[in-house]
């Protein structure tokens, strides 16, 4: 029975790696610039798409009695505030997903293998056909204070299974005392495998924010939702 379990585990692992290899091959010939551009273009598209799905019912539907009364004579400003809130929240949430996908593509670009379905970790991959890494990705070190115990449990779980655990901060440049915690520069160098990875990525990102005009997205959708509100409540 033990032999059967071991064989089944080996088969599942082979299938996961085979699936990962097939997916990875799609991106093997991409240039670094194309990889970065593709991922951050999706950030613009998804941020805009999220707010465009909102209707006046969905955006005002969760108002509390306090806000209903507080803004009873100033619904326009309140609506503008809600649109701003939705856009910035969508951007922040989507940015984390973009970073995860970018990391997958960069690992593939350097010849690594992505392991599919990494949950509860953010990313799992193999480098040099031997070293397997299980990764947690955060924006800054301060995000870890509220879930420190979870991080430690995942570190122990990975190491108990013979895997390398890394906690990575993609937007934090301070040094951390623990070797398994990587700051922004260390993280990008680790993912791409080059000592100047951070500079390369930042150079490719420079100026791309011009494609994401928060002002345009907010004003277009505020005007759309305000018109919808006036149609339903004023006429």
CSV table of C-alpha atoms in Angstrom, one decimal:
chain,number,residue,atom,x,y,z
A,1,UNK,CA,0.0,0.0,0.0
A,2,UNK,CA,2.8,2.4,0.9
A,3,UNK,CA,4.4,1.7,-2.5
A,4,UNK,CA,1.2,2.5,-4.2
A,5,UNK,CA,0.9,5.8,-2.4
A,6,UNK,CA,4.4,6.7,-3.3
A,7,UNK,CA,3.8,5.9,-7.0
A,8,UNK,CA,0.5,7.9,-7.0
A,9,UNK,CA,2.3,10.8,-5.5
A,10,UNK,CA,5.1,10.6,-8.1
A,11,UNK,CA,2.5,10.4,-10.9
A,12,UNK,CA,0.7,13.5,-9.6
A,13,UNK,CA,3.9,15.4,-9.3
A,14,UNK,CA,4.9,14.4,-12.8
A,15,UNK,CA,1.6,15.6,-14.2
A,16,UNK,CA,1.8,18.9,-12.4
A,17,UNK,CA,5.3,19.5,-13.7
A,18,UNK,CA,4.3,18.4,-17.2
A,19,UNK,CA,1.3,20.8,-17.2
A,20,UNK,CA,3.6,23.6,-15.9
A,21,UNK,CA,6.1,22.9,-18.6
A,22,UNK,CA,3.5,23.1,-21.4
A,23,UNK,CA,2.3,26.4,-20.0
A,24,UNK,CA,5.8,27.7,-19.5
A,25,UNK,CA,6.8,27.0,-23.1
A,26,UNK,CA,4.3,29.6,-24.2
A,27,UNK,CA,6.4,32.3,-22.7
A,28,UNK,CA,9.9,30.9,-23.2
A,29,UNK,CA,10.7,33.1,-26.3
A,30,UNK,CA,9.2,36.3,-24.8
A,31,UNK,CA,11.6,39.2,-24.3
A,32,UNK,CA,11.9,40.7,-20.8
A,33,UNK,CA,10.3,43.9,-22.1
A,34,UNK,CA,7.4,42.0,-23.5
A,35,UNK,CA,6.8,40.1,-20.3
A,36,UNK,CA,6.8,43.2,-18.1
A,37,UNK,CA,4.6,45.2,-20.6
A,38,UNK,CA,2.1,42.4,-20.9
A,39,UNK,CA,1.6,42.0,-17.2
A,40,UNK,CA,1.3,45.7,-16.4
A,41,UNK,CA,-1.0,46.3,-19.3
A,42,UNK,CA,-3.4,43.9,-17.7
A,43,UNK,CA,-3.2,46.1,-14.5
A,44,UNK,CA,-4.7,49.0,-16.5
A,45,UNK,CA,-7.3,46.9,-18.2
A,46,UNK,CA,-8.5,45.1,-15.1
A,47,UNK,CA,-8.6,48.3,-13.0
A,48,UNK,CA,-10.8,50.0,-15.6
A,49,UNK,CA,-13.0,46.9,-16.2
A,50,UNK,CA,-13.8,46.5,-12.5
A,51,UNK,CA,-15.3,50.0,-12.0
A,52,UNK,CA,-17.1,49.8,-15.3
A,53,UNK,CA,-19.1,46.8,-14.0
A,54,UNK,CA,-20.5,48.9,-11.1
A,55,UNK,CA,-24.0,50.2,-11.3
A,56,UNK,CA,-25.7,52.7,-9.1
A,57,UNK,CA,-27.4,49.9,-7.2
A,58,UNK,CA,-24.1,48.1,-6.5
A,59,UNK,CA,-22.1,51.1,-5.5
A,60,UNK,CA,-24.8,52.6,-3.2
A,61,UNK,CA,-26.3,49.3,-2.1
A,62,UNK,CA,-24.1,48.9,1.1
A,63,UNK,CA,-24.5,52.4,2.5
A,64,UNK,CA,-25.0,52.5,6.3
A,65,UNK,CA,-27.7,54.6,8.0
A,66,UNK,CA,-25.1,57.0,9.1
A,67,UNK,CA,-23.7,57.7,5.6
A,68,UNK,CA,-27.2,57.8,4.2
A,69,UNK,CA,-28.1,60.7,6.5
A,70,UNK,CA,-24.7,62.4,6.5
A,71,UNK,CA,-24.7,62.7,2.7
A,72,UNK,CA,-28.4,63.0,2.2
A,73,UNK,CA,-28.0,66.5,0.7
A,74,UNK,CA,-24.7,65.8,-1.0
A,75,UNK,CA,-25.0,62.6,-2.9
A,76,UNK,CA,-22.8,63.8,-5.7
A,77,UNK,CA,-19.7,64.2,-3.5
A,78,UNK,CA,-20.4,60.9,-1.8
A,79,UNK,CA,-20.7,59.1,-5.1
A,80,UNK,CA,-17.4,60.6,-6.2
A,81,UNK,CA,-15.8,59.4,-3.0
A,82,UNK,CA,-17.1,55.8,-3.6
A,83,UNK,CA,-15.9,55.8,-7.2
A,84,UNK,CA,-12.4,56.9,-6.1
A,85,UNK,CA,-12.4,54.2,-3.3
A,86,UNK,CA,-13.4,51.5,-5.7
A,87,UNK,CA,-10.8,52.4,-8.3
A,88,UNK,CA,-7.9,52.6,-5.8
A,89,UNK,CA,-8.9,49.4,-4.1
A,90,UNK,CA,-9.2,47.6,-7.4
A,91,UNK,CA,-5.8,48.8,-8.4
A,92,UNK,CA,-4.1,47.7,-5.1
A,93,UNK,CA,-5.8,44.3,-5.3
A,94,UNK,CA,-5.0,43.7,-8.9
A,95,UNK,CA,-1.4,44.9,-8.4
A,96,UNK,CA,-0.7,42.0,-6.1
A,97,UNK,CA,-2.1,39.5,-8.7
A,98,UNK,CA,0.0,41.2,-11.4
A,99,UNK,CA,3.2,40.8,-9.4
A,100,UNK,CA,2.5,37.1,-8.8
A,101,UNK,CA,1.9,36.5,-12.5
A,102,UNK,CA,5.0,38.6,-13.4
A,103,UNK,CA,7.0,36.4,-11.1
A,104,UNK,CA,5.8,33.3,-12.8
A,105,UNK,CA,6.7,34.6,-16.2
A,106,UNK,CA,10.1,35.8,-15.0
A,107,UNK,CA,10.9,32.4,-13.4
A,108,UNK,CA,10.0,30.8,-16.7
A,109,UNK,CA,12.0,33.3,-18.6
A,110,UNK,CA,15.1,32.3,-16.7
A,111,UNK,CA,14.4,28.6,-17.3
A,112,UNK,CA,12.6,27.6,-14.1
A,113,UNK,CA,9.5,25.5,-13.8
A,114,UNK,CA,6.3,26.8,-12.3
A,115,UNK,CA,4.3,24.3,-10.2
A,116,UNK,CA,0.6,24.8,-10.7
A,117,UNK,CA,-2.0,25.2,-7.9
A,118,UNK,CA,0.5,26.5,-5.2
A,119,UNK,CA,-2.1,27.4,-2.6
A,120,UNK,CA,-1.9,28.2,0.2
A,121,UNK,CA,1.4,29.7,-1.0
A,122,UNK,CA,1.5,32.5,-3.6
A,123,UNK,CA,4.0,30.8,-5.8
A,124,UNK,CA,5.9,27.5,-6.1
A,125,UNK,CA,8.7,26.8,-8.6
A,126,UNK,CA,11.8,24.7,-9.3
A,127,UNK,CA,15.2,26.2,-10.3
A,128,UNK,CA,18.0,24.3,-11.9
A,129,UNK,CA,15.8,21.2,-12.0
A,130,UNK,CA,16.5,20.5,-8.3
A,131,UNK,CA,15.7,23.3,-5.9
A,132,UNK,CA,12.0,23.8,-5.1
A,133,UNK,CA,10.9,27.1,-3.6
A,134,UNK,CA,7.6,27.9,-1.9
A,135,UNK,CA,7.0,31.6,-1.8
A,136,UNK,CA,4.9,34.1,0.1
A,137,UNK,CA,4.7,37.6,-1.6
A,138,UNK,CA,3.9,40.8,0.2
A,139,UNK,CA,4.2,44.5,-0.8
A,140,UNK,CA,6.0,45.7,2.4
A,141,UNK,CA,7.3,44.2,5.6
A,142,UNK,CA,4.5,45.9,7.6
A,143,UNK,CA,1.9,43.6,6.1
A,144,UNK,CA,3.4,40.7,8.0
A,145,UNK,CA,2.7,41.9,11.5
A,146,UNK,CA,-0.9,40.8,11.5
A,147,UNK,CA,-0.3,37.3,10.1
A,148,UNK,CA,3.2,36.5,11.5
A,149,UNK,CA,2.0,33.2,13.0
A,150,UNK,CA,0.6,32.1,9.6
A,151,UNK,CA,3.9,32.9,7.9
A,152,UNK,CA,5.9,30.9,10.4
A,153,UNK,CA,3.5,28.0,10.1
A,154,UNK,CA,3.9,28.0,6.3
A,155,UNK,CA,7.7,28.3,6.6
A,156,UNK,CA,7.8,25.3,8.9
A,157,UNK,CA,5.4,23.3,6.6
A,158,UNK,CA,7.6,24.0,3.6
A,159,UNK,CA,10.9,23.1,5.4
A,160,UNK,CA,9.3,19.9,6.9
A,161,UNK,CA,8.7,18.8,3.3
A,162,UNK,CA,12.2,19.6,2.2
A,163,UNK,CA,11.3,22.8,0.3
A,164,UNK,CA,12.9,26.2,0.4
A,165,UNK,CA,10.7,28.9,1.9
A,166,UNK,CA,11.0,32.6,1.0
A,167,UNK,CA,9.0,35.6,2.3
A,168,UNK,CA,9.4,38.3,-0.3
A,169,UNK,CA,8.6,42.0,-0.2
A,170,UNK,CA,8.5,43.4,-3.7
A,171,UNK,CA,8.1,47.1,-2.7
A,172,UNK,CA,10.3,47.3,0.4
A,173,UNK,CA,14.0,48.3,0.4
A,174,UNK,CA,14.9,47.8,4.1
A,175,UNK,CA,17.1,45.0,5.2
A,176,UNK,CA,15.6,42.1,7.2
A,177,UNK,CA,17.6,40.1,9.8
A,178,UNK,CA,16.2,36.7,8.7
A,179,UNK,CA,17.8,35.1,5.7
A,180,UNK,CA,14.5,33.8,4.4
A,181,UNK,CA,13.0,37.3,4.1
A,182,UNK,CA,13.9,39.1,0.9
A,183,UNK,CA,13.5,42.9,0.4
A,184,UNK,CA,12.7,44.4,-3.0
A,185,UNK,CA,16.2,44.2,-4.6
A,186,UNK,CA,16.9,40.8,-3.2
A,187,UNK,CA,13.5,39.5,-4.3
A,188,UNK,CA,13.8,40.7,-7.9
A,189,UNK,CA,17.4,39.5,-8.2
A,190,UNK,CA,16.2,36.1,-6.9
A,191,UNK,CA,13.3,35.8,-9.2
A,192,UNK,CA,15.1,36.9,-12.4
A,193,UNK,CA,18.5,35.5,-11.4
A,194,UNK,CA,20.5,38.5,-12.2
A,195,UNK,CA,22.3,41.0,-9.9
A,196,UNK,CA,20.8,44.1,-11.7
A,197,UNK,CA,17.2,42.7,-12.0
A,198,UNK,CA,15.6,45.5,-10.0
A,199,UNK,CA,17.2,48.2,-12.2
A,200,UNK,CA,16.1,46.3,-15.4
A,201,UNK,CA,12.5,46.0,-14.3
A,202,UNK,CA,12.3,49.6,-13.0
A,203,UNK,CA,13.7,50.8,-16.3
A,204,UNK,CA,11.0,48.9,-18.3
A,205,UNK,CA,8.3,50.2,-15.9
A,206,UNK,CA,9.3,53.8,-16.1
A,207,UNK,CA,6.6,56.0,-17.6
A,208,UNK,CA,4.0,53.2,-18.0
A,209,UNK,CA,1.8,54.8,-15.4
A,210,UNK,CA,0.8,57.3,-18.1
A,211,UNK,CA,-1.4,54.5,-19.4
A,212,UNK,CA,-3.3,54.4,-16.1
A,213,UNK,CA,-5.0,57.7,-15.7
A,214,UNK,CA,-6.8,57.5,-12.4
A,215,UNK,CA,-8.4,60.9,-13.1
A,216,UNK,CA,-9.9,59.8,-16.4
A,217,UNK,CA,-11.2,56.5,-15.1
A,218,UNK,CA,-12.7,58.1,-12.0
A,219,UNK,CA,-14.3,61.0,-13.8
A,220,UNK,CA,-15.7,58.9,-16.6
A,221,UNK,CA,-17.3,56.5,-14.2
A,222,UNK,CA,-18.5,59.1,-11.8
A,223,UNK,CA,-20.3,60.9,-14.6
A,224,UNK,CA,-21.8,57.7,-15.8
A,225,UNK,CA,-23.1,56.7,-12.4
A,226,UNK,CA,-24.2,60.2,-11.5
A,227,UNK,CA,-26.4,60.3,-14.7
A,228,UNK,CA,-27.8,56.9,-13.8
A,229,UNK,CA,-28.6,58.1,-10.3
A,230,UNK,CA,-30.3,61.2,-11.6
A,231,UNK,CA,-32.4,59.2,-14.1
A,232,UNK,CA,-33.7,56.9,-11.3
A,233,UNK,CA,-34.2,59.4,-8.5
A,234,UNK,CA,-34.7,62.9,-10.0
A,235,UNK,CA,-37.0,62.4,-12.9
